[in-house]
XYZ file of C-alpha atoms in Angstrom:
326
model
C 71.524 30.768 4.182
C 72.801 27.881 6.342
C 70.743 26.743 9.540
C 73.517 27.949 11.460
C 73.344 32.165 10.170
C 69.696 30.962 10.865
C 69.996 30.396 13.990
C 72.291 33.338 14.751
C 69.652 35.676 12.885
C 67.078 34.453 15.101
C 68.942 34.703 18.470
C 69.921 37.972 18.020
C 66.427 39.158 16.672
C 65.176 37.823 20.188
C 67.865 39.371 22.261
C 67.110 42.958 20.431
C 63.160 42.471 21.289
C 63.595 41.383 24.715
C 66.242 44.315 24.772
C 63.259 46.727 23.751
C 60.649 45.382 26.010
C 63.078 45.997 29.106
C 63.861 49.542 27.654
C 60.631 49.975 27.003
C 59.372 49.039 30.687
C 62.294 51.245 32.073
C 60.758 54.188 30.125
C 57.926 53.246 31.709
C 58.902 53.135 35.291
C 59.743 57.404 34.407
C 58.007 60.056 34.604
C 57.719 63.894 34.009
C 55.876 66.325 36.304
C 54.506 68.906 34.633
C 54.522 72.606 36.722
C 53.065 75.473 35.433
C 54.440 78.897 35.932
C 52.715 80.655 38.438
C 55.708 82.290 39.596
C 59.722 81.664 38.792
C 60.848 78.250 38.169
C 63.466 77.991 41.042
C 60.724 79.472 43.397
C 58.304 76.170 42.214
C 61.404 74.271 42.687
C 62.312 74.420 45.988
C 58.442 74.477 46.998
C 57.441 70.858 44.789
C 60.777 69.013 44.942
C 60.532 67.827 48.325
C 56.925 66.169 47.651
C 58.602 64.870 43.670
C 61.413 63.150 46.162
C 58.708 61.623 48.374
C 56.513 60.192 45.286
C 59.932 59.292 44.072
C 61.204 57.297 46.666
C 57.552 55.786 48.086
C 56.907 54.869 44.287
C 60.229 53.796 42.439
C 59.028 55.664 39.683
C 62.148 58.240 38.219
C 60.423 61.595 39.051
C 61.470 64.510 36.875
C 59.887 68.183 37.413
C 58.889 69.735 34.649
C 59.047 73.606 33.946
C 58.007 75.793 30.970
C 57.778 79.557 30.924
C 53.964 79.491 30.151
C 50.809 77.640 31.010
C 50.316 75.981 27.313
C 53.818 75.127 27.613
C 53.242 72.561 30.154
C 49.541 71.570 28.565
C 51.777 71.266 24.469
C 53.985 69.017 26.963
C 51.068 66.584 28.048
C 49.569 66.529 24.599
C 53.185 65.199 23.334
C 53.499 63.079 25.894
C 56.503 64.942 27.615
C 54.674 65.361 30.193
C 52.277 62.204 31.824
C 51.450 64.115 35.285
C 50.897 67.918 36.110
C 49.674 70.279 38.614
C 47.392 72.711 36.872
C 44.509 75.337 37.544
C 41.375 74.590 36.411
C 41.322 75.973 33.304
C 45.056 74.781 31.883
C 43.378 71.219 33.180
C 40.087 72.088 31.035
C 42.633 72.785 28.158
C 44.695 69.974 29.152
C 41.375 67.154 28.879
C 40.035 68.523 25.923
C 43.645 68.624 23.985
C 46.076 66.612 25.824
C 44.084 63.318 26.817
C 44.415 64.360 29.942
C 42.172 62.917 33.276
C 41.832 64.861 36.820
C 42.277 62.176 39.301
C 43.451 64.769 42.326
C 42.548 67.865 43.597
C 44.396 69.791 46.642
C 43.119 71.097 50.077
C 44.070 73.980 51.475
C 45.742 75.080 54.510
C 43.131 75.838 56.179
C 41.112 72.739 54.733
C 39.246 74.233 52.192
C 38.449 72.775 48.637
C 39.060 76.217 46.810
C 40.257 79.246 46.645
C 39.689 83.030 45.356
C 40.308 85.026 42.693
C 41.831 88.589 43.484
C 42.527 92.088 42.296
C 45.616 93.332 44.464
C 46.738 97.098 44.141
C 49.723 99.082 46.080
C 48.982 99.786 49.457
C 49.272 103.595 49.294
C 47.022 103.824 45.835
C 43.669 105.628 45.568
C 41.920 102.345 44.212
C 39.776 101.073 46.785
C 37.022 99.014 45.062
C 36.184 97.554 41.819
C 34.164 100.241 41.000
C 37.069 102.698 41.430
C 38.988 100.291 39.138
C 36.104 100.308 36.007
C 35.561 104.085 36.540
C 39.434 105.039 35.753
C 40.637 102.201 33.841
C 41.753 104.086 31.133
C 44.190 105.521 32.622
C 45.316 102.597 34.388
C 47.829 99.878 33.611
C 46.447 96.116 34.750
C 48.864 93.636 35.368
C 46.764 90.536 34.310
C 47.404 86.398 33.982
C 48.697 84.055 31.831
C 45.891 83.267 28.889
C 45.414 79.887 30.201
C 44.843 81.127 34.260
C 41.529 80.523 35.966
C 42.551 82.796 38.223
C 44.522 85.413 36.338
C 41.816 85.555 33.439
C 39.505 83.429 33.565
C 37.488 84.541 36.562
C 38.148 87.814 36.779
C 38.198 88.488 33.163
C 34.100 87.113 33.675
C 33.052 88.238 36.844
C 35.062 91.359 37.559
C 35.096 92.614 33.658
C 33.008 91.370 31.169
C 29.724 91.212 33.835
C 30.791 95.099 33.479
C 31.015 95.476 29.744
C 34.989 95.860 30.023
C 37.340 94.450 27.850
C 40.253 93.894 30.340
C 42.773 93.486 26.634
C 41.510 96.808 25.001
C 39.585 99.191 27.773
C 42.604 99.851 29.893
C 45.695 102.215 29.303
C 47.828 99.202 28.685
C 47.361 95.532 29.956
C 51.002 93.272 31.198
C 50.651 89.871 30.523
C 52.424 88.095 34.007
C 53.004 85.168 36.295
C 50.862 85.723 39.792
C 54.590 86.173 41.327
C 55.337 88.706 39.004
C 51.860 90.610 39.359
C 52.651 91.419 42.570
C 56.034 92.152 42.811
C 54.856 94.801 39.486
C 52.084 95.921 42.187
C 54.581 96.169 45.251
C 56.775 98.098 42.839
C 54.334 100.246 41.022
C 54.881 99.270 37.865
C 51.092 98.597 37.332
C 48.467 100.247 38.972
C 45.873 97.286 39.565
C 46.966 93.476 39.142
C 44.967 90.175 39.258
C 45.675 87.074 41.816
C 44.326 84.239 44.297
C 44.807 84.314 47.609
C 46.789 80.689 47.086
C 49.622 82.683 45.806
C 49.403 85.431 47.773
C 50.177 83.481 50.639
C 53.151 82.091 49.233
C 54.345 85.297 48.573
C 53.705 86.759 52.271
C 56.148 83.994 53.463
C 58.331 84.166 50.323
C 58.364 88.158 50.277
C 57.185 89.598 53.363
C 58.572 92.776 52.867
C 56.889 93.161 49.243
C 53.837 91.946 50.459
C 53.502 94.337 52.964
C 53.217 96.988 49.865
C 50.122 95.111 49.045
C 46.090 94.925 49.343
C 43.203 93.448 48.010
C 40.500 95.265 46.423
C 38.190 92.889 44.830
C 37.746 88.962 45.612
C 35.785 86.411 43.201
C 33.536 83.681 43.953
C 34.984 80.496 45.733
C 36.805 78.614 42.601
C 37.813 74.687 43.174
C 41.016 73.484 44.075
C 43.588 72.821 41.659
C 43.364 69.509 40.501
C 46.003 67.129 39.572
C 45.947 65.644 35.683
C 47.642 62.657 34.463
C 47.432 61.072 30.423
C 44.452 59.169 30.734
C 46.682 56.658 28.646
C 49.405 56.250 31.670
C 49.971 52.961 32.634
C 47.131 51.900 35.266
C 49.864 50.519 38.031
C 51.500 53.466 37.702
C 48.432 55.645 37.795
C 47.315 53.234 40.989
C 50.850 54.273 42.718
C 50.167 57.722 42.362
C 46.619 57.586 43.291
C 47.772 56.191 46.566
C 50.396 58.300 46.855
C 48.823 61.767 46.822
C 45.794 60.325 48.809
C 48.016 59.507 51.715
C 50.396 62.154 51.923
C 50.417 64.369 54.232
C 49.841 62.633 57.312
C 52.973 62.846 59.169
C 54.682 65.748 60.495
C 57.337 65.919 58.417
C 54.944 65.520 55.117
C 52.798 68.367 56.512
C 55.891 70.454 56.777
C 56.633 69.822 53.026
C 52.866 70.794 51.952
C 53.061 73.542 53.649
C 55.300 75.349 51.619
C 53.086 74.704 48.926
C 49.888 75.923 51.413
C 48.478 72.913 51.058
C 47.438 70.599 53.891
C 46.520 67.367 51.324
C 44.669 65.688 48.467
C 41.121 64.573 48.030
C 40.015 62.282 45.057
C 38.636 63.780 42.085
C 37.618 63.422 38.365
C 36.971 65.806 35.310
C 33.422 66.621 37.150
C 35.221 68.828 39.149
C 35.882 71.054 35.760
C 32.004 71.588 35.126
C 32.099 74.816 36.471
C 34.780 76.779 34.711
C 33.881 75.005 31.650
C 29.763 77.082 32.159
C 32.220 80.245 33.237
C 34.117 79.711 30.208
C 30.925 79.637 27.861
C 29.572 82.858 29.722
C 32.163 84.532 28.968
C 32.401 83.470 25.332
C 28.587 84.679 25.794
C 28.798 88.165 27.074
C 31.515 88.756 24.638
C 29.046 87.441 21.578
C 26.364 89.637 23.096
C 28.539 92.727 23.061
C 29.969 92.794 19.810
C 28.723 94.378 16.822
C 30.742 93.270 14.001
C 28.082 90.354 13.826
C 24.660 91.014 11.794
C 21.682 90.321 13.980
C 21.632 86.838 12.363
C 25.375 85.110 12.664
C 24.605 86.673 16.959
C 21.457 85.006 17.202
C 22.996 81.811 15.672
C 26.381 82.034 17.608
C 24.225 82.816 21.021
C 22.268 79.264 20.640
C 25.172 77.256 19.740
C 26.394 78.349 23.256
C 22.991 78.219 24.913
C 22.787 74.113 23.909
C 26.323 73.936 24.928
C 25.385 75.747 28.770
C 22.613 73.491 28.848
C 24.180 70.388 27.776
C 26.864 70.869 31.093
C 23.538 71.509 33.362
C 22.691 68.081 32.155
C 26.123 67.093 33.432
C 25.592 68.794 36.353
C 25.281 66.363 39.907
C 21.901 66.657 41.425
C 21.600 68.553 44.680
């Protein structure tokens, strides 16, 4: 080879690495928000775009929203990296830490300035079902529109403190259980297509100013304990000037008038700091449930139970180690 194919070799190896790092960096400076599916994908749209434009433009980061039809589908997205930032519930965020490398850094206020919100179970306004109670009593004969696997509040909560705190098995006790987004659970409600339905109040007010006439076909009948506010994940891998940037972001917005317009299509009124602490509690629910379902079910011999029951016993009492002092 003579010096001079050398040199060209070695010129244009350091033009194609120099031409990586800058693609590389440009990758970088892009991002996908992930969005999971409490309702239709044009209805999440129009409510986060305004806020992705903001980040967008206050950032320079290349904001793209990202939609899937189901709540793993967004969490599968984070764990392959197609996703580095999402807005989840606290349990697709407990899914999304323990399988995704994911980190809470974010968590929403309310409208009305609270740090949570409440599970529901909504019927049609002209059914018999008043209470809980009525709900256990004839459930089967009644179809239950419930949440997506991965829902704090479609499952997760209710599936604990309105079912299996009742020895119900909201997948095998009813007439027939509808898997659903919270949008769709109601408008199945407001329609009668299912006689009892679970939901939060966060997405019940969207729908009252998204569907006021449907709405109006609606009530409560049953409301959970407070649950935190949703929390916002990124990779815990994500560049740290990036992560910085949208740290800032989200813990400034919604000052101005204009910004609280935009949140309030969301019915939110801000963010607060947060961390993975915040996912203590559903992580306890989580294991009481797994524990009241143990407890309950007889294809075990008296043995594999009492084992299965203390591997979740040192796991509830490793969390209330975790637990902040009061």
């Amino acid at each position: 080879m003579t010096l001079t194919r050398r040199t060209f070799v070695a010129f244009t190896g350091a033009v194609l690495a120099v031409a990586a790092t800058h693609a590389a960096a440009a990758e970088e400076r892009e991002i996908n928000f992930g969005i999971i599916s409490t309702e239709s994908s044009s209805g999440l749209k129009s409510a986060w775009q305004p806020l992705l434009d903001d980040l967008q433009k206050a950032t320079g980061l290349k904001v793209n929203a990202f939609f899937a039809p189901d709540y793993a589908g967004v969490i599968e997205a984070m764990r392959f990296n197609k996703v580095q930032v999402a807005w989840f519930g606290n349990k697709s965020a407990m899914e999304a830490v323990d399988r995704a490398r994911g980190e809470v850094f974010a968590k929403v206020i309310a409208a009305d300035g609270t740090e949570g919100y409440y599970s529901l179970l909504i019927v049609n306004k002209d059914s018999p079902l008043r209470s809980l109670d009525d709900v256990l009593r004839q459930r089967s004969g009644l179809v239950l529109g419930y949440g997506d696997p991965n829902s704090t509040s479609g499952t997760l909560v209710p599936g604990y403190y309105a079912f299996a705190k009742n020895d119900v098995d909201p997948l095998k006790d009813f007439k027939r259980t509808v898997r659903a987004n919270h949008e769709s659970n109601l408008l199945a409600v407001a329609t009668r297509q299912v006689d009892v339905a679970t939901n939060n109040t966060e997405n019940w007010a969207r729908f009252v100013a998204t569907h006021p006439e449907q709405a109006r076909q609606v009530r409560e009948i049953w409301r959970s304990v407070l649950i935190p506010s949703d929390p916002l994940v990124w990779r815990e891998d994500l560049d740290p000037t990036i992560k910085r940037q949208l740290k800032d972001f989200f813990l400034a917005y919604g000052k101005e008038a204009r910004e609280k317009d935009v949140l309030a299509k969301l019915t939110y009124s801000g963010f607060h700091a947060s961390s993975n602490q915040q996912l203590l509690p559903i992580r306890q629910l989580e294991l009481a449930r797994q524990r009241s379902q143990v407890a309950g079910d007889d294809k075990f011999s008296a043995q594999e139970k009492s084992v299965r029951l203390k591997e979740i016993d040192d796991k509830l009492a490793a969390l209330s180690q975790q637990a902040p002092a009061r």
